[in-house]
PDB file of C-alpha atoms in Angstrom:
ATOM      1  CA  MET A 234       8.306  49.219  11.919  1.00 41.00           C
ATOM      2  CA  THR A 235       4.734  49.496  13.082  1.00 46.00           C
ATOM      3  CA  ARG A 236       1.737  48.964  10.886  1.00 45.00           C
ATOM      4  CA  ARG A 237       0.562  52.560  11.509  1.00 51.00           C
ATOM      5  CA  ILE A 238       3.604  53.930   9.597  1.00 47.00           C
ATOM      6  CA  LEU A 239       3.289  51.724   6.477  1.00 44.00           C
ATOM      7  CA  PRO A 240       0.602  53.944   4.736  1.00 48.00           C
ATOM      8  CA  PHE A 241       2.659  57.112   5.179  1.00 48.00           C
ATOM      9  CA  LEU A 242       5.737  55.159   3.616  1.00 45.00           C
ATOM     10  CA  ALA A 243       3.651  53.876   0.771  1.00 44.00           C
ATOM     11  CA  LEU A 244       2.590  57.555   0.036  1.00 45.00           C
ATOM     12  CA  LEU A 245       6.242  58.469  -0.204  1.00 45.00           C
ATOM     13  CA  LEU A 246       6.988  55.426  -2.827  1.00 42.00           C
ATOM     14  CA  VAL A 247       3.816  56.470  -4.913  1.00 43.00           C
ATOM     15  CA  SER A 248       4.792  60.121  -4.824  1.00 44.00           C
ATOM     16  CA  GLY A 249       8.219  59.259  -6.282  1.00 44.00           C
ATOM     17  CA  CYS A 250       6.833  57.054  -9.125  1.00 53.00           C
ATOM     18  CA  ALA A 251       4.277  59.724 -10.265  1.00 80.00           C
ATOM     19  CA  SER A 252       6.756  62.549 -10.762  1.00 90.00           C
ATOM     20  CA  GLN A 253       7.136  64.155 -14.279  1.00 95.00           C
ATOM     21  CA  ARG A 254      10.294  66.209 -14.740  1.00 96.00           C
ATOM     22  CA  LEU A 255       9.941  69.682 -16.511  1.00 97.00           C
ATOM     23  CA  ALA A 256      11.995  69.870 -19.676  1.00 96.00           C
ATOM     24  CA  GLY A 257      13.903  73.001 -20.483  1.00 96.00           C
ATOM     25  CA  ALA A 258      12.196  73.036 -24.037  1.00 96.00           C
ATOM     26  CA  ASP A 259       8.712  72.947 -22.452  1.00 96.00           C
ATOM     27  CA  LEU A 260       9.613  75.828 -20.031  1.00 97.00           C
ATOM     28  CA  ASP A 261      10.832  77.835 -23.169  1.00 96.00           C
ATOM     29  CA  ARG A 262       7.518  77.656 -24.747  1.00 96.00           C
ATOM     30  CA  VAL A 263       5.749  79.334 -21.633  1.00 97.00           C
ATOM     31  CA  ARG A 264       5.117  82.910 -22.094  1.00 97.00           C
ATOM     32  CA  ARG A 265       2.471  83.997 -19.214  1.00 97.00           C
ATOM     33  CA  PRO A 266       2.204  81.556 -16.436  1.00 98.00           C
ATOM     34  CA  ALA A 267      -0.476  81.963 -13.674  1.00 97.00           C
ATOM     35  CA  PHE A 268      -0.090  80.430 -10.122  1.00 97.00           C
ATOM     36  CA  ILE A 269      -3.069  78.798  -8.330  1.00 95.00           C
ATOM     37  CA  SER A 270      -2.605  77.267  -4.948  1.00 94.00           C
ATOM     38  CA  ARG A 271      -5.589  75.442  -3.123  1.00 92.00           C
ATOM     39  CA  ILE A 272      -6.544  72.834  -0.551  1.00 92.00           C
ATOM     40  CA  LYS A 273      -8.868  70.048  -1.410  1.00 91.00           C
ATOM     41  CA  ASP A 274     -11.977  69.619   0.550  1.00 87.00           C
ATOM     42  CA  GLY A 275     -11.747  67.430   3.607  1.00 90.00           C
ATOM     43  CA  ALA A 276      -7.865  67.774   3.507  1.00 93.00           C
ATOM     44  CA  GLY A 277      -7.537  68.969   6.980  1.00 93.00           C
ATOM     45  CA  PRO A 278      -6.226  69.694   9.422  1.00 96.00           C
ATOM     46  CA  LYS A 279      -6.696  66.223  10.955  1.00 97.00           C
ATOM     47  CA  SER A 280      -5.502  64.523  13.989  1.00 98.00           C
ATOM     48  CA  HIS A 281      -4.401  61.011  13.830  1.00 97.00           C
ATOM     49  CA  VAL A 282      -2.695  61.122  17.323  1.00 98.00           C
ATOM     50  CA  PHE A 283      -4.797  59.532  20.110  1.00 97.00           C
ATOM     51  CA  ARG A 284      -7.001  57.094  18.299  1.00 96.00           C
ATOM     52  CA  GLU A 285      -4.021  55.686  16.523  1.00 94.00           C
ATOM     53  CA  ASP A 286      -1.306  55.583  19.125  1.00 97.00           C
ATOM     54  CA  SER A 287      -2.267  53.872  22.449  1.00 95.00           C
ATOM     55  CA  ALA A 288       0.836  55.371  24.203  1.00 96.00           C
ATOM     56  CA  TYR A 289      -1.262  58.528  25.367  1.00 96.00           C
ATOM     57  CA  ARG A 290      -4.006  56.219  26.916  1.00 94.00           C
ATOM     58  CA  ASN A 291      -2.936  56.739  30.484  1.00 94.00           C
ATOM     59  CA  LYS A 292      -2.328  60.589  30.022  1.00 95.00           C
ATOM     60  CA  LEU A 293      -5.826  60.968  28.657  1.00 95.00           C
ATOM     61  CA  LYS A 294      -7.463  59.152  31.723  1.00 92.00           C
ATOM     62  CA  LYS A 295     -11.144  59.476  31.354  1.00 92.00           C
ATOM     63  CA  LEU A 296     -10.803  61.535  28.137  1.00 95.00           C
ATOM     64  CA  GLU A 297     -11.927  59.405  25.057  1.00 96.00           C
ATOM     65  CA  PRO A 298      -9.216  59.247  22.346  1.00 97.00           C
ATOM     66  CA  VAL A 299     -11.837  60.355  19.648  1.00 97.00           C
ATOM     67  CA  GLU A 300     -12.787  63.369  21.729  1.00 97.00           C
ATOM     68  CA  ALA A 301      -9.051  64.196  22.323  1.00 97.00           C
ATOM     69  CA  ASP A 302      -8.275  63.965  18.584  1.00 98.00           C
ATOM     70  CA  ARG A 303     -11.345  66.238  17.991  1.00 97.00           C
ATOM     71  CA  ARG A 304     -10.066  68.739  20.467  1.00 97.00           C
ATOM     72  CA  LEU A 305      -6.447  68.737  19.069  1.00 98.00           C
ATOM     73  CA  THR A 306      -7.993  69.346  15.500  1.00 97.00           C
ATOM     74  CA  VAL A 307      -9.676  72.461  16.927  1.00 97.00           C
ATOM     75  CA  LYS A 308      -6.260  73.485  18.170  1.00 97.00           C
ATOM     76  CA  LEU A 309      -4.639  73.009  14.854  1.00 97.00           C
ATOM     77  CA  LEU A 310      -7.311  74.944  13.107  1.00 95.00           C
ATOM     78  CA  GLN A 311      -6.563  77.945  15.514  1.00 95.00           C
ATOM     79  CA  ALA A 312      -2.842  77.606  14.662  1.00 96.00           C
ATOM     80  CA  VAL A 313      -2.941  78.292  11.056  1.00 94.00           C
ATOM     81  CA  THR A 314      -5.843  78.680   8.416  1.00 92.00           C
ATOM     82  CA  ARG A 315      -6.168  76.896   5.097  1.00 90.00           C
ATOM     83  CA  PHE A 316      -5.886  79.979   3.330  1.00 89.00           C
ATOM     84  CA  GLU A 317      -2.462  80.896   4.940  1.00 93.00           C
ATOM     85  CA  ILE A 318      -1.263  77.352   4.296  1.00 95.00           C
ATOM     86  CA  SER A 319      -1.991  77.371   0.588  1.00 93.00           C
ATOM     87  CA  GLU A 320      -0.792  81.001   0.207  1.00 94.00           C
ATOM     88  CA  ARG A 321       2.532  80.437   1.891  1.00 96.00           C
ATOM     89  CA  LEU A 322       3.358  77.712  -0.572  1.00 97.00           C
ATOM     90  CA  ARG A 323       2.491  79.884  -3.502  1.00 96.00           C
ATOM     91  CA  VAL A 324       4.215  82.940  -2.276  1.00 96.00           C
ATOM     92  CA  THR A 325       7.319  81.240  -0.974  1.00 97.00           C
ATOM     93  CA  THR A 326       7.871  79.269  -4.295  1.00 98.00           C
ATOM     94  CA  LEU A 327       7.243  82.297  -6.582  1.00 97.00           C
ATOM     95  CA  SER A 328       9.522  84.552  -4.526  1.00 96.00           C
ATOM     96  CA  GLN A 329      12.518  82.116  -4.782  1.00 97.00           C
ATOM     97  CA  LEU A 330      12.362  81.571  -8.579  1.00 97.00           C
ATOM     98  CA  PRO A 331      14.882  83.179 -10.581  1.00 96.00           C
ATOM     99  CA  ARG A 332      14.264  86.595 -12.126  1.00 95.00           C
ATOM    100  CA  GLU A 333      14.148  85.402 -15.651  1.00 96.00           C
ATOM    101  CA  PHE A 334      11.665  84.538 -18.287  1.00 96.00           C
ATOM    102  CA  PRO A 335       8.878  83.334 -17.899  1.00 97.00           C
ATOM    103  CA  TRP A 336       8.883  84.045 -14.047  1.00 97.00           C
ATOM    104  CA  THR A 337       9.212  87.781 -14.741  1.00 96.00           C
ATOM    105  CA  HIS A 338       5.960  87.674 -16.657  1.00 96.00           C
ATOM    106  CA  VAL A 339       3.829  85.821 -14.100  1.00 97.00           C
ATOM    107  CA  VAL A 340      -0.006  87.024 -14.060  1.00 97.00           C
ATOM    108  CA  ASP A 341      -0.836  89.206 -11.098  1.00 95.00           C
ATOM    109  CA  PRO A 342      -1.903  86.805  -8.367  1.00 92.00           C
ATOM    110  CA  ALA A 343      -4.561  89.165  -7.160  1.00 91.00           C
ATOM    111  CA  GLN A 344      -6.130  89.181 -10.663  1.00 93.00           C
ATOM    112  CA  VAL A 345      -6.090  85.285 -10.598  1.00 93.00           C
ATOM    113  CA  ALA A 346      -7.789  85.421  -7.195  1.00 89.00           C
ATOM    114  CA  SER A 347     -10.384  87.827  -8.271  1.00 89.00           C
ATOM    115  CA  VAL A 348     -11.411  85.865 -11.380  1.00 91.00           C
ATOM    116  CA  LEU A 349     -11.707  82.859  -9.188  1.00 87.00           C
ATOM    117  CA  GLU A 350     -13.690  84.607  -6.609  1.00 78.00           C
ATOM    118  CA  SER A 351     -11.156  83.531  -3.861  1.00 62.00           C
ATOM    119  CA  PHE A 352      -9.514  87.027  -3.000  1.00 46.00           C
ATOM    120  CA  LEU A 353     -11.514  87.765   0.117  1.00 42.00           C
ATOM    121  CA  VAL A 354     -12.594  84.246   1.401  1.00 51.00           C
ATOM    122  CA  GLU A 355     -11.105  82.482   4.331  1.00 50.00           C
ATOM    123  CA  GLU A 356     -11.490  78.829   2.601  1.00 51.00           C
ATOM    124  CA  VAL A 357      -9.548  78.362  -0.508  1.00 49.00           C
ATOM    125  CA  PRO A 358     -11.836  76.856  -3.007  1.00 52.00           C
ATOM    126  CA  ALA A 359     -11.958  73.099  -2.525  1.00 54.00           C
ATOM    127  CA  ASN A 360     -13.024  72.030  -6.083  1.00 66.00           C
ATOM    128  CA  ALA A 361     -10.772  72.471  -9.109  1.00 75.00           C
ATOM    129  CA  PRO A 362     -11.289  75.998 -10.362  1.00 86.00           C
ATOM    130  CA  ASP A 363     -12.443  77.121 -13.844  1.00 89.00           C
ATOM    131  CA  TYR A 364      -9.093  77.516 -15.518  1.00 92.00           C
ATOM    132  CA  ASP A 365     -10.653  79.091 -18.668  1.00 91.00           C
ATOM    133  CA  LEU A 366     -11.234  82.215 -16.402  1.00 92.00           C
ATOM    134  CA  VAL A 367      -7.639  82.519 -15.842  1.00 94.00           C
ATOM    135  CA  ALA A 368      -6.944  82.302 -19.611  1.00 94.00           C
ATOM    136  CA  SER A 369      -9.027  85.450 -20.026  1.00 94.00           C
ATOM    137  CA  LEU A 370      -6.114  87.197 -18.123  1.00 95.00           C
ATOM    138  CA  GLY A 371      -3.753  86.245 -20.926  1.00 96.00           C
ATOM    139  CA  ALA A 372      -2.254  83.200 -19.234  1.00 97.00           C
ATOM    140  CA  ASP A 373      -1.106  80.450 -21.483  1.00 97.00           C
ATOM    141  CA  THR A 374       0.015  78.117 -18.670  1.00 98.00           C
ATOM    142  CA  ILE A 375      -1.106  77.085 -15.206  1.00 97.00           C
ATOM    143  CA  VAL A 376       1.282  76.314 -12.351  1.00 98.00           C
ATOM    144  CA  GLU A 377      -0.939  74.675  -9.568  1.00 97.00           C
ATOM    145  CA  PHE A 378      -0.161  73.608  -6.144  1.00 96.00           C
ATOM    146  CA  VAL A 379      -2.721  71.058  -4.370  1.00 95.00           C
ATOM    147  CA  ILE A 380      -2.803  70.003  -0.871  1.00 96.00           C
ATOM    148  CA  GLU A 381      -4.416  66.840  -0.318  1.00 96.00           C
ATOM    149  CA  ASP A 382      -3.907  66.025   3.390  1.00 97.00           C
ATOM    150  CA  TYR A 383      -2.279  67.605   6.456  1.00 98.00           C
ATOM    151  CA  GLY A 384      -2.295  67.505  10.256  1.00 98.00           C
ATOM    152  CA  MET A 385      -0.630  65.571  13.080  1.00 98.00           C
ATOM    153  CA  ARG A 386      -0.087  62.008  13.510  1.00 98.00           C
ATOM    154  CA  SER A 387       1.800  59.904  16.114  1.00 98.00           C
ATOM    155  CA  ASP A 388       3.597  56.492  16.235  1.00 97.00           C
ATOM    156  CA  ASP A 389       4.915  54.843  19.504  1.00 96.00           C
ATOM    157  CA  GLY A 390       4.494  58.079  21.429  1.00 96.00           C
ATOM    158  CA  ARG A 391       6.362  60.239  18.944  1.00 97.00           C
ATOM    159  CA  ALA A 392       4.165  62.756  17.400  1.00 98.00           C
ATOM    160  CA  GLY A 393       4.591  65.357  14.340  1.00 98.00           C
ATOM    161  CA  ALA A 394       3.113  67.200  11.518  1.00 98.00           C
ATOM    162  CA  TYR A 395       2.568  65.695   8.054  1.00 98.00           C
ATOM    163  CA  LEU A 396       1.439  67.326   4.628  1.00 98.00           C
ATOM    164  CA  ARG A 397       0.802  65.766   1.408  1.00 98.00           C
ATOM    165  CA  GLY A 398      -0.017  66.919  -2.150  1.00 97.00           C
ATOM    166  CA  TYR A 399       1.346  67.753  -5.551  1.00 98.00           C
ATOM    167  CA  GLY A 400       2.458  70.636  -7.808  1.00 98.00           C
ATOM    168  CA  ARG A 401       1.815  70.540 -11.627  1.00 98.00           C
ATOM    169  CA  MET A 402       2.107  72.610 -14.657  1.00 98.00           C
ATOM    170  CA  PHE A 403      -0.026  72.437 -17.724  1.00 97.00           C
ATOM    171  CA  THR A 404      -0.933  74.348 -20.762  1.00 97.00           C
ATOM    172  CA  LEU A 405      -4.264  76.072 -21.135  1.00 96.00           C
ATOM    173  CA  ASP A 406      -4.305  75.130 -24.784  1.00 93.00           C
ATOM    174  CA  GLY A 407      -5.028  71.514 -24.784  1.00 90.00           C
ATOM    175  CA  ARG A 408      -4.412  70.859 -21.089  1.00 92.00           C
ATOM    176  CA  THR A 409      -1.039  69.260 -21.659  1.00 95.00           C
ATOM    177  CA  GLU A 410       0.730  68.559 -18.457  1.00 97.00           C
ATOM    178  CA  VAL A 411       4.411  69.132 -18.628  1.00 97.00           C
ATOM    179  CA  TRP A 412       5.466  68.882 -15.039  1.00 98.00           C
ATOM    180  CA  ARG A 413       4.087  67.088 -11.838  1.00 98.00           C
ATOM    181  CA  ARG A 414       5.692  66.607  -8.590  1.00 97.00           C
ATOM    182  CA  PRO A 415       3.807  64.824  -5.776  1.00 98.00           C
ATOM    183  CA  PHE A 416       5.163  65.395  -2.133  1.00 97.00           C
ATOM    184  CA  THR A 417       4.742  63.717   1.226  1.00 97.00           C
ATOM    185  CA  MET A 418       6.347  65.478   4.189  1.00 97.00           C
ATOM    186  CA  ASP A 419       6.091  63.522   7.464  1.00 98.00           C
ATOM    187  CA  HIS A 420       7.988  64.513  10.411  1.00 97.00           C
ATOM    188  CA  VAL A 421       7.190  61.150  12.231  1.00 97.00           C
ATOM    189  CA  ALA A 422       8.749  59.199   9.426  1.00 96.00           C
ATOM    190  CA  GLU A 423      11.626  61.574   9.018  1.00 96.00           C
ATOM    191  CA  GLY A 424      12.519  61.279  12.613  1.00 96.00           C
ATOM    192  CA  LYS A 425      12.172  64.809  13.449  1.00 96.00           C
ATOM    193  CA  ALA A 426      11.787  66.116  17.068  1.00 96.00           C
ATOM    194  CA  HIS A 427       8.669  64.925  18.898  1.00 97.00           C
ATOM    195  CA  LEU A 428       5.857  67.430  18.613  1.00 98.00           C
ATOM    196  CA  ASP A 429       3.995  66.970  22.055  1.00 98.00           C
ATOM    197  CA  PRO A 430       0.344  67.140  21.279  1.00 98.00           C
ATOM    198  CA  PHE A 431      -0.359  68.347  24.773  1.00 97.00           C
ATOM    199  CA  LYS A 432       1.971  71.263  24.202  1.00 97.00           C
ATOM    200  CA  VAL A 433       0.173  71.968  20.978  1.00 97.00           C
ATOM    201  CA  GLY A 434      -2.975  72.016  22.931  1.00 96.00           C
ATOM    202  CA  LYS A 435      -1.730  74.792  25.137  1.00 96.00           C
ATOM    203  CA  ASP A 436       0.358  76.625  22.295  1.00 97.00           C
ATOM    204  CA  PRO A 437      -0.972  75.879  18.923  1.00 97.00           C
ATOM    205  CA  SER A 438       1.617  78.016  17.279  1.00 97.00           C
ATOM    206  CA  LEU A 439       3.964  74.997  17.673  1.00 98.00           C
ATOM    207  CA  PHE A 440       1.945  73.290  14.842  1.00 98.00           C
ATOM    208  CA  ARG A 441       2.156  76.480  12.775  1.00 97.00           C
ATOM    209  CA  GLU A 442       5.998  76.516  12.906  1.00 97.00           C
ATOM    210  CA  ALA A 443       5.997  72.761  12.042  1.00 98.00           C
ATOM    211  CA  MET A 444       3.736  73.398   8.941  1.00 98.00           C
ATOM    212  CA  THR A 445       5.917  76.444   8.123  1.00 97.00           C
ATOM    213  CA  ALA A 446       8.989  74.187   7.914  1.00 97.00           C
ATOM    214  CA  MET A 447       7.324  71.699   5.763  1.00 98.00           C
ATOM    215  CA  LEU A 448       5.799  74.257   3.261  1.00 98.00           C
ATOM    216  CA  ASP A 449       9.204  75.818   2.929  1.00 97.00           C
ATOM    217  CA  ASP A 450      10.867  72.628   2.170  1.00 97.00           C
ATOM    218  CA  VAL A 451       8.080  71.765  -0.491  1.00 98.00           C
ATOM    219  CA  ALA A 452       8.709  75.269  -1.932  1.00 98.00           C
ATOM    220  CA  ARG A 453      12.466  74.559  -2.445  1.00 98.00           C
ATOM    221  CA  LEU A 454      11.717  71.225  -4.010  1.00 97.00           C
ATOM    222  CA  PHE A 455       9.304  72.978  -6.447  1.00 98.00           C
ATOM    223  CA  VAL A 456      11.747  75.883  -7.265  1.00 98.00           C
ATOM    224  CA  LYS A 457      14.410  73.147  -8.084  1.00 97.00           C
ATOM    225  CA  ASP A 458      11.971  71.413 -10.402  1.00 98.00           C
ATOM    226  CA  LEU A 459      10.806  74.635 -11.898  1.00 98.00           C
ATOM    227  CA  THR A 460      14.428  75.805 -12.956  1.00 97.00           C
ATOM    228  CA  PRO A 461      15.589  73.005 -15.378  1.00 96.00           C
ATOM    229  CA  THR A 462      19.164  73.386 -16.610  1.00 94.00           C
ATOM    230  CA  ASP A 463      18.531  72.217 -20.188  1.00 92.00           C
ATOM    231  CA  ARG A 464      16.790  75.468 -21.236  1.00 91.00           C
ATOM    232  CA  GLY A 465      17.706  76.634 -24.772  1.00 83.00           C
ATOM    233  CA  GLY A 466      15.820  79.476 -26.519  1.00 61.00           C
ATOM    234  CA  ALA A 467      14.288  81.425 -23.738  1.00 48.00           C
ATOM    235  CA  PRO A 468      13.648  85.120 -24.212  1.00 56.00           C
ATOM    236  CA  PRO A 469      16.055  87.436 -22.459  1.00 50.00           C
ATOM    237  CA  ALA A 470      15.178  88.430 -18.926  1.00 48.00           C
ATOM    238  CA  ARG A 471      13.089  91.653 -18.419  1.00 46.00           C
ATOM    239  CA  ALA A 472      11.868  93.725 -15.597  1.00 41.00           C
ATOM    240  CA  SER A 473      10.117  91.559 -13.108  1.00 41.00           C
ATOM    241  CA  SER A 474       6.225  91.755 -12.849  1.00 40.00           C
ATOM    242  CA  ALA A 475       6.149  88.935 -10.282  1.00 40.00           C
ATOM    243  CA  LYS A 476       5.984  90.795  -6.961  1.00 43.00           C
ATOM    244  CA  SER A 477       6.843  89.086  -3.564  1.00 39.00           C
ATOM    245  CA  ASP A 478       3.582  89.327  -1.768  1.00 40.00           C
ATOM    246  CA  VAL A 479       3.141  88.575   2.026  1.00 38.00           C
ATOM    247  CA  VAL A 480       0.096  86.758   3.284  1.00 37.00           C
ATOM    248  CA  SER A 481      -1.013  88.275   6.678  1.00 38.00           C
ATOM    249  CA  GLY A 482      -4.177  86.089   7.434  1.00 40.00           C
ATOM    250  CA  LYS A 483      -5.862  85.836  10.652  1.00 40.00           C
ATOM    251  CA  ALA A 484      -5.927  82.815  13.133  1.00 40.00           C
ATOM    252  CA  GLY A 485      -8.537  80.147  12.548  1.00 42.00           C
ATOM    253  CA  ALA A 486     -11.986  80.250  14.184  1.00 43.00           C
ATOM    254  CA  PRO A 487     -12.489  80.033  17.997  1.00 47.00           C
ATOM    255  CA  ALA A 488     -12.982  76.600  19.422  1.00 44.00           C
ATOM    256  CA  PRO A 489     -16.528  75.268  19.355  1.00 45.00           C
ATOM    257  CA  GLU A 490     -18.171  74.417  22.686  1.00 46.00           C
ATOM    258  CA  ALA A 491     -17.639  71.051  24.146  1.00 45.00           C
ATOM    259  CA  THR A 492     -20.095  68.395  23.090  1.00 50.00           C
ATOM    260  CA  LYS A 493     -20.271  66.752  26.546  1.00 54.00           C
ATOM    261  CA  PRO A 494     -20.017  67.791  30.208  1.00 54.00           C
ATOM    262  CA  PRO A 495     -16.480  67.892  31.450  1.00 61.00           C
ATOM    263  CA  GLU A 496     -16.527  64.341  33.114  1.00 62.00           C
ATOM    264  CA  ASP A 497     -12.800  64.112  32.519  1.00 64.00           C
ATOM    265  CA  GLY A 498     -12.146  67.110  34.796  1.00 70.00           C
ATOM    266  CA  LEU A 499     -10.725  69.252  31.999  1.00 76.00           C
ATOM    267  CA  ALA A 500     -11.957  72.740  31.152  1.00 71.00           C
ATOM    268  CA  PRO A 501     -14.133  72.531  28.001  1.00 73.00           C
ATOM    269  CA  GLY A 502     -12.171  71.889  24.737  1.00 74.00           C
ATOM    270  CA  GLU A 503      -8.881  71.278  26.593  1.00 78.00           C
ATOM    271  CA  LEU A 504      -6.407  68.651  26.518  1.00 78.00           C
ATOM    272  CA  PRO A 505      -4.470  67.466  29.568  1.00 80.00           C
ATOM    273  CA  ASP A 506      -1.369  69.656  30.466  1.00 79.00           C
ATOM    274  CA  PRO A 507       1.961  68.500  29.033  1.00 81.00           C
ATOM    275  CA  ASP A 508       4.418  66.746  31.309  1.00 73.00           C
ATOM    276  CA  PRO A 509       6.766  69.103  33.235  1.00 70.00           C
TER     277      PRO A 509
END
């Protein structure tokens, strides 16, 4: 095991220790939940590929590792926006929850976004929102998903995507936290197939596919947590008010111009071609 992988394994251990199981009795008391999904400021996307793994040094030739990571970061931005990432986690989780109370009485996500002034913005608000604004919509509980770090990393010539954050549920009356689930998804540590950073440079959608797979895994974890088996006096199921909404979104901003002349022989902003 190399030193580079230790911080990521430590995150996995910390995540497991900080979890708080949702009790059925606590979910029975929820009447009107509201879902919020956001990405912290500076969370990403980040590239920890070329500066932290010397395996690519010969391939880069005259291209400095710092510059290579900057260029890869631009490609990751083009692959999927922060808004799309946070929304996929929320939408996928909500759509897979059972059609039973209180999930049939979720506050309209469009109304939540509207009061938080995030409905038509590309960047999800980085700071914690004013939860009292959501209470004005009749919500009594917040289910919040927060992404703290994501991007690509590499170890010994094997690269992959990673994602870290947490989900939690708390009451608006008293801010009592009744559920918390930190998560760390790391395709390198998990031994997933190598995600060639040079191929991502030519086809950023490869990173999008990796992120989608991780977000869906997290959503399944959340759904399991949010459906405790020890429920008691929950009201009977009613007609669903939680609609399955789809996030279209657009690709990220175009790549900025290169900050230095192409002494490395590459086109501005580009990485070397992948091996045949």
